[in-house]
Amino acid sequence: MGVDVVGVEYSGYGAAPGSPSVRTAEANALAAYEHLIAKGVLPEHVVVYGHSVGSGPACRFATSRKVGGLVLHAPITSAVKAIERTEGCCRPSLFFCCCDVFRNHELLQTVSCPSLVIHGRCDVLVPCSHGERLEQAIPEEHRWPGFFPEQSGHSTIEKSEKPAYFRCLRNFLDGAALRTSVALQHPDDTGLAAGFEGSPAGFARVPLGPEMV
């Protein structure tokens, strides 16, 4: 796809030392970002990709640092709601709201980069309703049309929907790069973002071609 990929191993997982926690997970993601910036990578050229629980650090990261885009794959609305399977007065989010973490639904309301949600409708681990709700939380001018394949589960989209999955990513990355290019060429144009409103993730001001619609 013409991109470089940096993977983050969270502390306490795999061969990574340390203990797993919300704070260390977010610190790990930030360390990878700062390493890239130190190597000369422009912040606008960094696209954050978070899968499942990894959507928590990804949302925190993308809403607190300058990045070129955000992709959420089978994301959770929050940690407590990820284990919630009931509605009504006895649902866990009512009792444990004070200690809830990875509140992605709240964070995404402030995101200012192009953002894409991918979620399989047959996901039994994190129901697709999480992804649908998060997509609606993204401000319209930064919201790329989501990808919600009917027959895919939590970690099967890359295989079951391989051509469509990579086409979706390619279109999103091309669109994000296009907006970054325009923004870098017009750094003092404060009305630029408003000029993109009302289009998929704000990219329609520059023709995208039929393959990206």
PDB file of C-alpha atoms in Angstrom:
ATOM      1  CA  MET A   1       0.000   0.000   0.000  1.00  0.00           C
ATOM      2  CA  GLY A   2       3.012   2.273  -0.058  1.00  0.00           C
ATOM      3  CA  VAL A   3       3.103   2.935   3.685  1.00  0.00           C
ATOM      4  CA  ASP A   4       5.470   2.178   6.554  1.00  0.00           C
ATOM      5  CA  VAL A   5       4.006   0.456   9.618  1.00  0.00           C
ATOM      6  CA  VAL A   6       5.155   0.743  13.232  1.00  0.00           C
ATOM      7  CA  GLY A   7       3.640  -1.763  15.663  1.00  0.00           C
ATOM      8  CA  VAL A   8       3.354  -1.051  19.385  1.00  0.00           C
ATOM      9  CA  GLU A   9       3.796  -3.827  21.961  1.00  0.00           C
ATOM     10  CA  TYR A  10       2.115  -2.865  25.210  1.00  0.00           C
ATOM     11  CA  SER A  11       4.037  -3.183  28.473  1.00  0.00           C
ATOM     12  CA  GLY A  12       3.395  -6.554  30.096  1.00  0.00           C
ATOM     13  CA  TYR A  13       2.419  -8.269  26.841  1.00  0.00           C
ATOM     14  CA  GLY A  14       4.534 -10.573  24.695  1.00  0.00           C
ATOM     15  CA  ALA A  15       8.208  -9.899  25.317  1.00  0.00           C
ATOM     16  CA  ALA A  16       7.648  -6.322  26.522  1.00  0.00           C
ATOM     17  CA  PRO A  17       8.691  -5.706  30.140  1.00  0.00           C
ATOM     18  CA  GLY A  18       6.598  -3.841  32.687  1.00  0.00           C
ATOM     19  CA  SER A  19       3.025  -4.171  33.893  1.00  0.00           C
ATOM     20  CA  PRO A  20      -0.079  -3.598  31.770  1.00  0.00           C
ATOM     21  CA  SER A  21      -2.235  -0.614  32.668  1.00  0.00           C
ATOM     22  CA  VAL A  22      -4.147   2.181  30.989  1.00  0.00           C
ATOM     23  CA  ARG A  23      -1.338   4.620  31.719  1.00  0.00           C
ATOM     24  CA  THR A  24       1.428   2.409  30.319  1.00  0.00           C
ATOM     25  CA  ALA A  25      -0.605   1.545  27.208  1.00  0.00           C
ATOM     26  CA  GLU A  26      -1.087   5.225  26.431  1.00  0.00           C
ATOM     27  CA  ALA A  27       2.579   5.934  27.229  1.00  0.00           C
ATOM     28  CA  ASN A  28       3.682   3.152  24.859  1.00  0.00           C
ATOM     29  CA  ALA A  29       1.688   4.660  21.993  1.00  0.00           C
ATOM     30  CA  LEU A  30       3.064   8.117  22.720  1.00  0.00           C
ATOM     31  CA  ALA A  31       6.634   6.780  22.816  1.00  0.00           C
ATOM     32  CA  ALA A  32       6.217   5.309  19.327  1.00  0.00           C
ATOM     33  CA  TYR A  33       4.859   8.629  18.058  1.00  0.00           C
ATOM     34  CA  GLU A  34       7.694  10.642  19.595  1.00  0.00           C
ATOM     35  CA  HIS A  35      10.219   8.221  18.084  1.00  0.00           C
ATOM     36  CA  LEU A  36       8.772   8.837  14.618  1.00  0.00           C
ATOM     37  CA  ILE A  37       8.781  12.607  15.074  1.00  0.00           C
ATOM     38  CA  ALA A  38      12.396  12.461  16.276  1.00  0.00           C
ATOM     39  CA  LYS A  39      13.237  10.575  13.069  1.00  0.00           C
ATOM     40  CA  GLY A  40      11.838  13.444  11.015  1.00  0.00           C
ATOM     41  CA  VAL A  41       8.371  12.113  10.210  1.00  0.00           C
ATOM     42  CA  LEU A  42       5.802  14.904   9.967  1.00  0.00           C
ATOM     43  CA  PRO A  43       2.953  14.571  12.498  1.00  0.00           C
ATOM     44  CA  GLU A  44       0.497  14.982   9.616  1.00  0.00           C
ATOM     45  CA  HIS A  45       1.947  11.844   8.015  1.00  0.00           C
ATOM     46  CA  VAL A  46       1.170   9.649  11.031  1.00  0.00           C
ATOM     47  CA  VAL A  47      -2.085   7.671  10.848  1.00  0.00           C
ATOM     48  CA  VAL A  48      -3.069   5.931  14.089  1.00  0.00           C
ATOM     49  CA  TYR A  49      -4.670   2.459  13.854  1.00  0.00           C
ATOM     50  CA  GLY A  50      -6.294   0.921  16.924  1.00  0.00           C
ATOM     51  CA  HIS A  51      -7.941  -2.507  17.073  1.00  0.00           C
ATOM     52  CA  SER A  52     -10.361  -3.607  19.806  1.00  0.00           C
ATOM     53  CA  VAL A  53      -9.037  -2.468  23.216  1.00  0.00           C
ATOM     54  CA  GLY A  54      -6.251  -0.755  21.282  1.00  0.00           C
ATOM     55  CA  SER A  55      -8.879   1.759  20.195  1.00  0.00           C
ATOM     56  CA  GLY A  56      -8.562   3.278  23.681  1.00  0.00           C
ATOM     57  CA  PRO A  57      -4.925   4.398  23.428  1.00  0.00           C
ATOM     58  CA  ALA A  58      -5.520   5.248  19.752  1.00  0.00           C
ATOM     59  CA  CYS A  59      -8.378   7.646  20.543  1.00  0.00           C
ATOM     60  CA  ARG A  60      -6.487   9.245  23.420  1.00  0.00           C
ATOM     61  CA  PHE A  61      -3.448   9.657  21.210  1.00  0.00           C
ATOM     62  CA  ALA A  62      -5.304  11.024  18.173  1.00  0.00           C
ATOM     63  CA  THR A  63      -7.214  13.580  20.243  1.00  0.00           C
ATOM     64  CA  SER A  64      -4.189  14.875  22.143  1.00  0.00           C
ATOM     65  CA  ARG A  65      -1.530  15.014  19.409  1.00  0.00           C
ATOM     66  CA  LYS A  66      -1.404  16.256  15.837  1.00  0.00           C
ATOM     67  CA  VAL A  67      -1.828  13.294  13.457  1.00  0.00           C
ATOM     68  CA  GLY A  68      -2.889  12.763   9.860  1.00  0.00           C
ATOM     69  CA  GLY A  69      -5.705  10.317  10.518  1.00  0.00           C
ATOM     70  CA  LEU A  70      -7.312   7.745  12.806  1.00  0.00           C
ATOM     71  CA  VAL A  71      -8.566   4.233  11.992  1.00  0.00           C
ATOM     72  CA  LEU A  72     -10.589   2.313  14.583  1.00  0.00           C
ATOM     73  CA  HIS A  73     -11.044  -1.417  13.930  1.00  0.00           C
ATOM     74  CA  ALA A  74     -13.688  -3.216  16.030  1.00  0.00           C
ATOM     75  CA  PRO A  75     -13.454  -0.445  18.636  1.00  0.00           C
ATOM     76  CA  ILE A  76     -15.078  -0.199  22.058  1.00  0.00           C
ATOM     77  CA  THR A  77     -17.148   2.764  23.233  1.00  0.00           C
ATOM     78  CA  SER A  78     -15.557   2.322  26.675  1.00  0.00           C
ATOM     79  CA  ALA A  79     -13.993  -0.448  28.757  1.00  0.00           C
ATOM     80  CA  VAL A  80     -17.047  -1.051  30.935  1.00  0.00           C
ATOM     81  CA  LYS A  81     -19.482  -0.928  28.032  1.00  0.00           C
ATOM     82  CA  ALA A  82     -17.357  -3.508  26.224  1.00  0.00           C
ATOM     83  CA  ILE A  83     -18.495  -6.108  28.766  1.00  0.00           C
ATOM     84  CA  GLU A  84     -22.059  -4.842  28.949  1.00  0.00           C
ATOM     85  CA  ARG A  85     -24.656  -7.185  27.515  1.00  0.00           C
ATOM     86  CA  THR A  86     -27.808  -5.912  29.224  1.00  0.00           C
ATOM     87  CA  GLU A  87     -29.925  -2.781  29.079  1.00  0.00           C
ATOM     88  CA  GLY A  88     -31.898  -1.123  31.828  1.00  0.00           C
ATOM     89  CA  CYS A  89     -31.195  -0.277  35.452  1.00  0.00           C
ATOM     90  CA  CYS A  90     -28.774  -3.152  36.124  1.00  0.00           C
ATOM     91  CA  ARG A  91     -26.262  -2.542  33.358  1.00  0.00           C
ATOM     92  CA  PRO A  92     -22.608  -2.292  34.527  1.00  0.00           C
ATOM     93  CA  SER A  93     -22.012   1.187  33.096  1.00  0.00           C
ATOM     94  CA  LEU A  94     -24.437   2.643  35.647  1.00  0.00           C
ATOM     95  CA  PHE A  95     -22.593   1.143  38.607  1.00  0.00           C
ATOM     96  CA  PHE A  96     -18.996   1.485  37.442  1.00  0.00           C
ATOM     97  CA  CYS A  97     -19.126   4.730  35.455  1.00  0.00           C
ATOM     98  CA  CYS A  98     -16.728   6.456  37.868  1.00  0.00           C
ATOM     99  CA  CYS A  99     -13.966   3.922  37.202  1.00  0.00           C
ATOM    100  CA  ASP A 100     -14.606   3.466  33.484  1.00  0.00           C
ATOM    101  CA  VAL A 101     -11.592   3.897  31.182  1.00  0.00           C
ATOM    102  CA  PHE A 102     -11.005   4.244  27.435  1.00  0.00           C
ATOM    103  CA  ARG A 103     -14.063   6.481  27.060  1.00  0.00           C
ATOM    104  CA  ASN A 104     -13.754   6.616  23.322  1.00  0.00           C
ATOM    105  CA  HIS A 105     -17.254   7.920  22.728  1.00  0.00           C
ATOM    106  CA  GLU A 106     -16.435  11.086  24.678  1.00  0.00           C
ATOM    107  CA  LEU A 107     -12.981  11.538  23.170  1.00  0.00           C
ATOM    108  CA  LEU A 108     -14.104  11.205  19.559  1.00  0.00           C
ATOM    109  CA  GLN A 109     -16.394  14.194  19.879  1.00  0.00           C
ATOM    110  CA  THR A 110     -13.226  16.319  19.959  1.00  0.00           C
ATOM    111  CA  VAL A 111     -11.216  14.559  17.234  1.00  0.00           C
ATOM    112  CA  SER A 112      -9.912  16.901  14.530  1.00  0.00           C
ATOM    113  CA  CYS A 113      -8.301  14.509  12.037  1.00  0.00           C
ATOM    114  CA  PRO A 114      -9.868  12.308   9.322  1.00  0.00           C
ATOM    115  CA  SER A 115     -11.338   9.280  11.108  1.00  0.00           C
ATOM    116  CA  LEU A 116     -12.551   5.891   9.868  1.00  0.00           C
ATOM    117  CA  VAL A 117     -14.417   3.149  11.756  1.00  0.00           C
ATOM    118  CA  ILE A 118     -14.229  -0.501  10.631  1.00  0.00           C
ATOM    119  CA  HIS A 119     -16.428  -3.091  12.371  1.00  0.00           C
ATOM    120  CA  GLY A 120     -17.819  -6.477  11.353  1.00  0.00           C
ATOM    121  CA  ARG A 121     -21.533  -6.957  11.947  1.00  0.00           C
ATOM    122  CA  CYS A 122     -20.971 -10.550  13.141  1.00  0.00           C
ATOM    123  CA  ASP A 123     -18.600  -9.478  15.912  1.00  0.00           C
ATOM    124  CA  VAL A 124     -19.655 -11.392  19.052  1.00  0.00           C
ATOM    125  CA  LEU A 125     -16.811 -10.074  21.219  1.00  0.00           C
ATOM    126  CA  VAL A 126     -17.455  -6.356  20.717  1.00  0.00           C
ATOM    127  CA  PRO A 127     -20.885  -5.829  19.126  1.00  0.00           C
ATOM    128  CA  CYS A 128     -20.987  -3.728  15.976  1.00  0.00           C
ATOM    129  CA  SER A 129     -23.181  -1.213  17.799  1.00  0.00           C
ATOM    130  CA  HIS A 130     -19.980   0.065  19.448  1.00  0.00           C
ATOM    131  CA  GLY A 131     -18.470   0.949  16.097  1.00  0.00           C
ATOM    132  CA  GLU A 132     -21.707   2.486  14.827  1.00  0.00           C
ATOM    133  CA  ARG A 133     -22.030   4.683  17.889  1.00  0.00           C
ATOM    134  CA  LEU A 134     -18.411   5.802  17.670  1.00  0.00           C
ATOM    135  CA  GLU A 135     -18.777   6.668  14.009  1.00  0.00           C
ATOM    136  CA  GLN A 136     -21.647   9.004  14.870  1.00  0.00           C
ATOM    137  CA  ALA A 137     -19.571  10.615  17.636  1.00  0.00           C
ATOM    138  CA  ILE A 138     -16.968  11.773  15.109  1.00  0.00           C
ATOM    139  CA  PRO A 139     -17.612  15.358  13.932  1.00  0.00           C
ATOM    140  CA  GLU A 140     -19.095  15.230  10.444  1.00  0.00           C
ATOM    141  CA  GLU A 141     -16.282  17.204   8.837  1.00  0.00           C
ATOM    142  CA  HIS A 142     -13.766  14.567  10.005  1.00  0.00           C
ATOM    143  CA  ARG A 143     -15.916  11.441   9.505  1.00  0.00           C
ATOM    144  CA  TRP A 144     -15.005   9.066   6.692  1.00  0.00           C
ATOM    145  CA  PRO A 145     -17.820   6.641   5.728  1.00  0.00           C
ATOM    146  CA  GLY A 146     -17.443   3.547   7.898  1.00  0.00           C
ATOM    147  CA  PHE A 147     -16.874  -0.016   6.703  1.00  0.00           C
ATOM    148  CA  PHE A 148     -19.271  -2.520   8.305  1.00  0.00           C
ATOM    149  CA  PRO A 149     -19.145  -5.866   6.419  1.00  0.00           C
ATOM    150  CA  GLU A 150     -22.113  -8.125   7.116  1.00  0.00           C
ATOM    151  CA  GLN A 151     -20.322 -11.484   7.500  1.00  0.00           C
ATOM    152  CA  SER A 152     -17.179 -10.488   9.431  1.00  0.00           C
ATOM    153  CA  GLY A 153     -16.315 -10.960  13.095  1.00  0.00           C
ATOM    154  CA  HIS A 154     -13.935  -9.343  15.547  1.00  0.00           C
ATOM    155  CA  SER A 155     -10.648 -10.266  13.892  1.00  0.00           C
ATOM    156  CA  THR A 156     -11.650 -11.738  10.537  1.00  0.00           C
ATOM    157  CA  ILE A 157     -12.206  -8.728   8.273  1.00  0.00           C
ATOM    158  CA  GLU A 158      -8.652  -8.800   6.909  1.00  0.00           C
ATOM    159  CA  LYS A 159      -9.284 -12.343   5.613  1.00  0.00           C
ATOM    160  CA  SER A 160     -13.008 -12.552   4.879  1.00  0.00           C
ATOM    161  CA  GLU A 161     -13.175  -9.113   3.245  1.00  0.00           C
ATOM    162  CA  LYS A 162      -9.569  -8.751   2.129  1.00  0.00           C
ATOM    163  CA  PRO A 163     -10.068  -6.871  -1.196  1.00  0.00           C
ATOM    164  CA  ALA A 164     -12.749  -4.545   0.204  1.00  0.00           C
ATOM    165  CA  TYR A 165     -10.813  -4.011   3.439  1.00  0.00           C
ATOM    166  CA  PHE A 166      -7.624  -2.913   1.713  1.00  0.00           C
ATOM    167  CA  ARG A 167      -9.570  -0.845  -0.809  1.00  0.00           C
ATOM    168  CA  CYS A 168     -11.275   0.960   2.067  1.00  0.00           C
ATOM    169  CA  LEU A 169      -7.937   1.637   3.770  1.00  0.00           C
ATOM    170  CA  ARG A 170      -6.329   2.752   0.519  1.00  0.00           C
ATOM    171  CA  ASN A 171      -9.130   5.202  -0.215  1.00  0.00           C
ATOM    172  CA  PHE A 172      -9.011   6.577   3.307  1.00  0.00           C
ATOM    173  CA  LEU A 173      -5.232   6.995   3.305  1.00  0.00           C
ATOM    174  CA  ASP A 174      -5.340   8.681  -0.086  1.00  0.00           C
ATOM    175  CA  GLY A 175      -8.044  11.036   1.121  1.00  0.00           C
ATOM    176  CA  ALA A 176      -6.223  11.843   4.358  1.00  0.00           C
ATOM    177  CA  ALA A 177      -3.000  12.472   2.446  1.00  0.00           C
ATOM    178  CA  LEU A 178      -4.867  14.763   0.072  1.00  0.00           C
ATOM    179  CA  ARG A 179      -6.277  16.854   2.885  1.00  0.00           C
ATOM    180  CA  THR A 180      -2.880  16.990   4.590  1.00  0.00           C
ATOM    181  CA  SER A 181      -1.263  18.138   1.364  1.00  0.00           C
ATOM    182  CA  VAL A 182      -3.786  20.938   0.905  1.00  0.00           C
ATOM    183  CA  ALA A 183      -3.481  22.008   4.554  1.00  0.00           C
ATOM    184  CA  LEU A 184       0.326  22.107   4.396  1.00  0.00           C
ATOM    185  CA  GLN A 185       0.171  24.218   1.242  1.00  0.00           C
ATOM    186  CA  HIS A 186      -2.216  26.680   2.896  1.00  0.00           C
ATOM    187  CA  PRO A 187      -1.145  26.776   6.573  1.00  0.00           C
ATOM    188  CA  ASP A 188      -2.633  30.237   7.162  1.00  0.00           C
ATOM    189  CA  ASP A 189      -6.022  29.539   5.593  1.00  0.00           C
ATOM    190  CA  THR A 190      -8.207  29.441   8.710  1.00  0.00           C
ATOM    191  CA  GLY A 191     -11.312  28.887   6.578  1.00  0.00           C
ATOM    192  CA  LEU A 192      -9.924  25.800   4.887  1.00  0.00           C
ATOM    193  CA  ALA A 193     -11.569  23.277   7.216  1.00  0.00           C
ATOM    194  CA  ALA A 194     -14.952  24.967   6.874  1.00  0.00           C
ATOM    195  CA  GLY A 195     -14.632  24.768   3.093  1.00  0.00           C
ATOM    196  CA  PHE A 196     -14.487  20.973   3.316  1.00  0.00           C
ATOM    197  CA  GLU A 197     -17.585  20.531   5.480  1.00  0.00           C
ATOM    198  CA  GLY A 198     -20.476  18.413   4.258  1.00  0.00           C
ATOM    199  CA  SER A 199     -18.315  15.832   2.483  1.00  0.00           C
ATOM    200  CA  PRO A 200     -16.830  12.469   3.532  1.00  0.00           C
ATOM    201  CA  ALA A 201     -14.206  13.466   6.110  1.00  0.00           C
ATOM    202  CA  GLY A 202     -14.036  16.862   4.439  1.00  0.00           C
ATOM    203  CA  PHE A 203     -12.280  15.815   1.244  1.00  0.00           C
ATOM    204  CA  ALA A 204     -14.730  16.841  -1.488  1.00  0.00           C
ATOM    205  CA  ARG A 205     -13.233  20.252  -2.194  1.00  0.00           C
ATOM    206  CA  VAL A 206     -10.567  18.496  -4.262  1.00  0.00           C
ATOM    207  CA  PRO A 207     -11.851  15.922  -6.829  1.00  0.00           C
ATOM    208  CA  LEU A 208     -11.237  12.387  -5.585  1.00  0.00           C
ATOM    209  CA  GLY A 209     -12.273  10.300  -8.567  1.00  0.00           C
ATOM    210  CA  PRO A 210     -15.043   7.676  -8.684  1.00  0.00           C
ATOM    211  CA  GLU A 211     -12.974   4.999  -6.955  1.00  0.00           C
ATOM    212  CA  MET A 212     -12.928   7.047  -3.736  1.00  0.00           C
ATOM    213  CA  VAL A 213     -16.619   7.876  -3.542  1.00  0.00           C
TER     214      VAL A 213
END
